[in-house]
XYZ file of C-alpha atoms in Angstrom:
260
model
C 54.003 -67.633 -0.073
C 57.755 -67.230 -0.499
C 60.037 -66.863 1.840
C 63.324 -65.148 2.927
C 66.009 -65.021 5.342
C 68.847 -62.585 5.783
C 71.276 -64.525 3.651
C 69.303 -65.006 0.445
C 66.808 -62.160 -0.287
C 65.454 -62.414 -3.494
C 66.008 -59.394 -4.897
C 63.926 -58.065 -7.271
C 63.851 -54.453 -9.797
C 61.479 -52.220 -10.270
C 60.402 -50.586 -13.674
C 62.215 -48.591 -14.683
C 59.071 -45.511 -14.355
C 58.949 -46.168 -10.112
C 58.400 -42.907 -7.696
C 60.944 -43.078 -5.059
C 60.433 -41.964 -1.443
C 63.105 -41.159 1.225
C 62.063 -42.330 4.438
C 64.197 -40.260 6.761
C 64.854 -39.372 10.638
C 64.118 -41.029 13.585
C 62.622 -44.079 15.939
C 58.903 -43.257 14.993
C 60.010 -43.078 11.453
C 62.208 -46.437 11.394
C 58.550 -47.864 13.428
C 58.562 -49.365 17.167
C 54.914 -50.198 15.898
C 54.162 -53.217 18.396
C 57.775 -53.421 19.739
C 57.530 -55.264 23.613
C 60.044 -53.109 24.976
C 59.837 -55.348 27.803
C 61.039 -58.044 25.819
C 62.461 -55.951 22.998
C 60.480 -57.643 20.429
C 58.381 -57.181 17.618
C 54.904 -58.801 18.422
C 54.349 -58.976 14.345
C 51.522 -57.546 13.632
C 51.305 -55.799 10.462
C 47.628 -53.838 9.594
C 45.868 -54.298 6.603
C 47.323 -50.919 5.376
C 50.763 -51.745 5.893
C 50.640 -54.952 4.127
C 52.874 -55.828 1.376
C 51.791 -55.548 -2.455
C 53.448 -56.488 -5.699
C 54.034 -52.607 -6.804
C 56.017 -52.306 -3.379
C 59.906 -52.038 -3.312
C 62.277 -50.947 -0.441
C 65.628 -50.877 -1.057
C 67.825 -52.372 1.353
C 71.234 -52.322 3.863
C 72.650 -53.311 0.422
C 71.544 -51.699 -1.718
C 68.905 -53.940 -3.561
C 65.489 -54.039 -4.798
C 63.561 -56.172 -3.186
C 59.605 -56.639 -2.244
C 58.793 -54.077 0.478
C 57.547 -55.589 3.583
C 57.278 -53.848 7.994
C 59.699 -53.929 9.292
C 60.648 -51.848 7.275
C 63.665 -50.695 8.228
C 65.030 -53.816 10.367
C 68.286 -53.657 8.095
C 68.848 -50.246 8.409
C 68.138 -49.390 12.216
C 70.214 -52.291 13.438
C 70.730 -51.582 17.019
C 67.496 -51.295 18.164
C 64.390 -53.710 17.244
C 62.119 -52.003 14.334
C 57.580 -52.684 14.178
C 55.714 -50.672 12.073
C 56.323 -47.295 11.311
C 53.893 -44.851 8.423
C 56.355 -46.243 5.708
C 53.833 -49.218 3.764
C 50.732 -47.659 5.380
C 51.629 -43.998 2.706
C 52.908 -46.984 0.587
C 49.980 -48.833 0.200
C 47.967 -45.114 0.257
C 49.570 -43.932 -2.730
C 50.655 -46.701 -4.816
C 47.057 -46.392 -6.841
C 47.847 -43.243 -8.347
C 51.071 -43.120 -8.726
C 51.860 -46.438 -10.105
C 55.055 -48.391 -8.346
C 56.424 -46.981 -5.183
C 59.621 -47.216 -4.387
C 60.258 -46.521 -0.768
C 64.449 -45.524 0.347
C 64.598 -46.299 4.435
C 67.125 -44.188 6.049
C 66.034 -43.373 9.709
C 68.125 -44.701 12.409
C 66.564 -44.044 16.604
C 67.944 -41.934 18.938
C 69.971 -39.478 16.576
C 69.459 -35.901 17.455
C 69.205 -33.228 14.171
C 73.466 -32.417 14.187
C 74.115 -36.218 13.247
C 72.012 -34.890 9.969
C 74.535 -32.631 9.298
C 75.838 -32.279 5.015
C 78.845 -34.389 6.160
C 78.164 -37.028 8.749
C 77.852 -40.337 8.310
C 73.959 -40.323 8.757
C 74.122 -37.623 6.329
C 76.000 -38.959 3.493
C 74.988 -42.452 4.094
C 70.823 -40.939 3.046
C 71.742 -39.580 0.754
C 73.716 -42.131 -1.098
C 71.055 -44.138 -1.265
C 68.978 -41.856 -3.361
C 71.555 -41.385 -5.375
C 71.982 -44.781 -5.683
C 67.892 -45.676 -5.936
C 67.315 -43.748 -9.215
C 70.040 -45.689 -10.975
C 67.819 -47.785 -12.828
C 65.392 -45.156 -13.096
C 62.653 -43.719 -11.779
C 62.395 -40.838 -9.803
C 63.174 -39.422 -6.119
C 59.398 -37.380 -5.073
C 59.293 -36.519 -1.266
C 61.149 -37.112 1.251
C 59.098 -37.853 4.268
C 60.983 -36.903 8.084
C 60.110 -37.421 11.025
C 62.370 -36.685 14.293
C 63.059 -34.198 16.736
C 62.594 -36.225 19.783
C 66.839 -36.400 19.948
C 66.392 -33.118 20.358
C 63.969 -31.614 23.222
C 66.516 -32.631 26.404
C 67.251 -29.683 26.020
C 67.241 -25.316 25.188
C 70.392 -24.937 23.625
C 68.983 -28.530 20.751
C 65.835 -26.435 20.941
C 66.669 -22.952 20.140
C 69.116 -24.870 17.341
C 66.821 -26.590 15.914
C 65.309 -24.694 13.104
C 68.416 -24.075 11.998
C 69.548 -27.134 11.783
C 66.579 -28.391 9.603
C 66.686 -25.403 6.733
C 69.770 -25.903 6.633
C 69.511 -30.107 6.136
C 66.475 -29.602 3.631
C 68.923 -27.135 1.832
C 71.885 -29.102 1.444
C 69.894 -32.530 0.339
C 67.794 -30.331 -2.251
C 71.415 -29.236 -3.554
C 72.945 -33.083 -2.916
C 70.877 -34.612 -5.067
C 70.550 -31.902 -7.890
C 66.246 -31.458 -7.076
C 66.140 -27.775 -5.373
C 62.538 -28.245 -5.434
C 62.356 -32.042 -3.627
C 58.663 -31.818 -1.401
C 60.147 -32.596 2.363
C 57.306 -33.690 4.701
C 57.735 -33.235 7.725
C 56.124 -34.461 10.758
C 55.605 -32.492 14.182
C 56.301 -34.137 17.274
C 53.900 -36.368 19.357
C 56.405 -36.789 22.278
C 59.254 -35.466 23.674
C 61.121 -34.218 26.770
C 61.803 -31.069 28.739
C 61.796 -28.788 25.375
C 58.976 -30.616 22.842
C 56.651 -27.185 22.529
C 59.627 -25.684 21.742
C 61.200 -28.456 18.907
C 57.530 -28.465 17.759
C 57.381 -24.268 17.176
C 60.139 -24.785 15.187
C 58.435 -28.195 12.731
C 55.837 -25.760 13.004
C 56.672 -22.349 11.789
C 59.196 -23.427 9.033
C 58.565 -21.930 6.309
C 60.703 -23.073 3.158
C 58.889 -23.839 -0.172
C 58.293 -27.267 -1.048
C 58.305 -27.361 2.406
C 54.575 -28.652 4.187
C 54.686 -30.181 7.822
C 51.696 -32.798 9.249
C 51.323 -33.103 13.258
C 51.301 -36.152 14.845
C 50.321 -34.577 18.663
C 47.796 -36.330 20.222
C 47.773 -39.848 18.356
C 48.322 -42.580 21.127
C 51.650 -43.378 22.399
C 52.414 -46.470 23.707
C 53.677 -47.288 27.674
C 57.050 -45.489 26.703
C 55.208 -42.461 26.407
C 57.123 -41.554 23.595
C 56.356 -44.109 20.289
C 53.492 -44.433 17.968
C 51.806 -47.539 18.111
C 50.476 -49.303 16.069
C 47.393 -47.545 15.189
C 49.183 -44.998 15.455
C 51.274 -45.406 13.008
C 48.271 -46.116 10.238
C 47.146 -42.969 10.805
C 50.287 -40.485 10.688
C 50.682 -43.289 7.376
C 47.302 -42.190 6.116
C 47.902 -38.413 6.713
C 51.296 -38.237 4.570
C 49.414 -39.585 2.363
C 46.789 -37.024 1.882
C 49.810 -34.487 2.835
C 51.398 -35.310 -0.115
C 47.772 -35.604 -2.556
C 47.090 -32.190 -1.345
C 49.986 -30.202 -1.952
C 52.608 -32.126 -3.953
C 50.715 -34.846 -6.617
C 48.839 -33.408 -9.456
C 45.503 -33.403 -9.594
C 43.462 -36.430 -10.934
C 41.849 -35.887 -14.202
C 40.051 -38.123 -16.791
C 40.795 -35.717 -19.837
C 43.590 -34.709 -21.735
C 44.033 -30.949 -21.494
C 46.768 -30.252 -23.964
C 44.505 -28.069 -26.026
C 41.230 -26.881 -24.290
C 41.705 -23.458 -23.762
């Protein structure tokens, strides 16, 4: 198997009909599964559901396509140690039905929703990466969003969460010229004092083509904040189910073009 280094990545362009998914939010989307907090290193364990596959690609921090593998966010969320997130599990779960999957990691740990407002660095970089991802062909199919822990520490931030998230959804759809872009949001599994208030906002949002999966109850690491590797596998599969239930065209073995 070929190996790469940070100075010698293998750039592989996916086919032009690729299905693109944006991964965004904070640390649980970036992935902390298997990260040993005290040692500040990842244990390197990749569950079978998150293994690389020739039809799964990722857009690197330098905006080159390459074969996707864990940790997906290593060159994006650079101030922390990244491990297993839900992205590769999701990609493996959808690839057999959708074909080539192209992931665009954008999540950064410890970031509040206000840092994802239009005009802020994180938001603008996410939009720029999304636009770059379609330059060689392909279609952005959904944004997978897992964020909010950083908004649970004060009542003010928790109260403002729903309005800020609704603005983010509206802005990113406008800026990408995709008015019906599907968004799959994850309701928090952890947080601080006002977690319930942020979760209530996440679970209660009523916007077209915005659905929510609930991570509450998934096993957390000993920091009571980050999902374990096993939990990330479950979450990735929940995201697959949500995508196919709400957004993917149904499977069919027959042509409906003239079946009336």
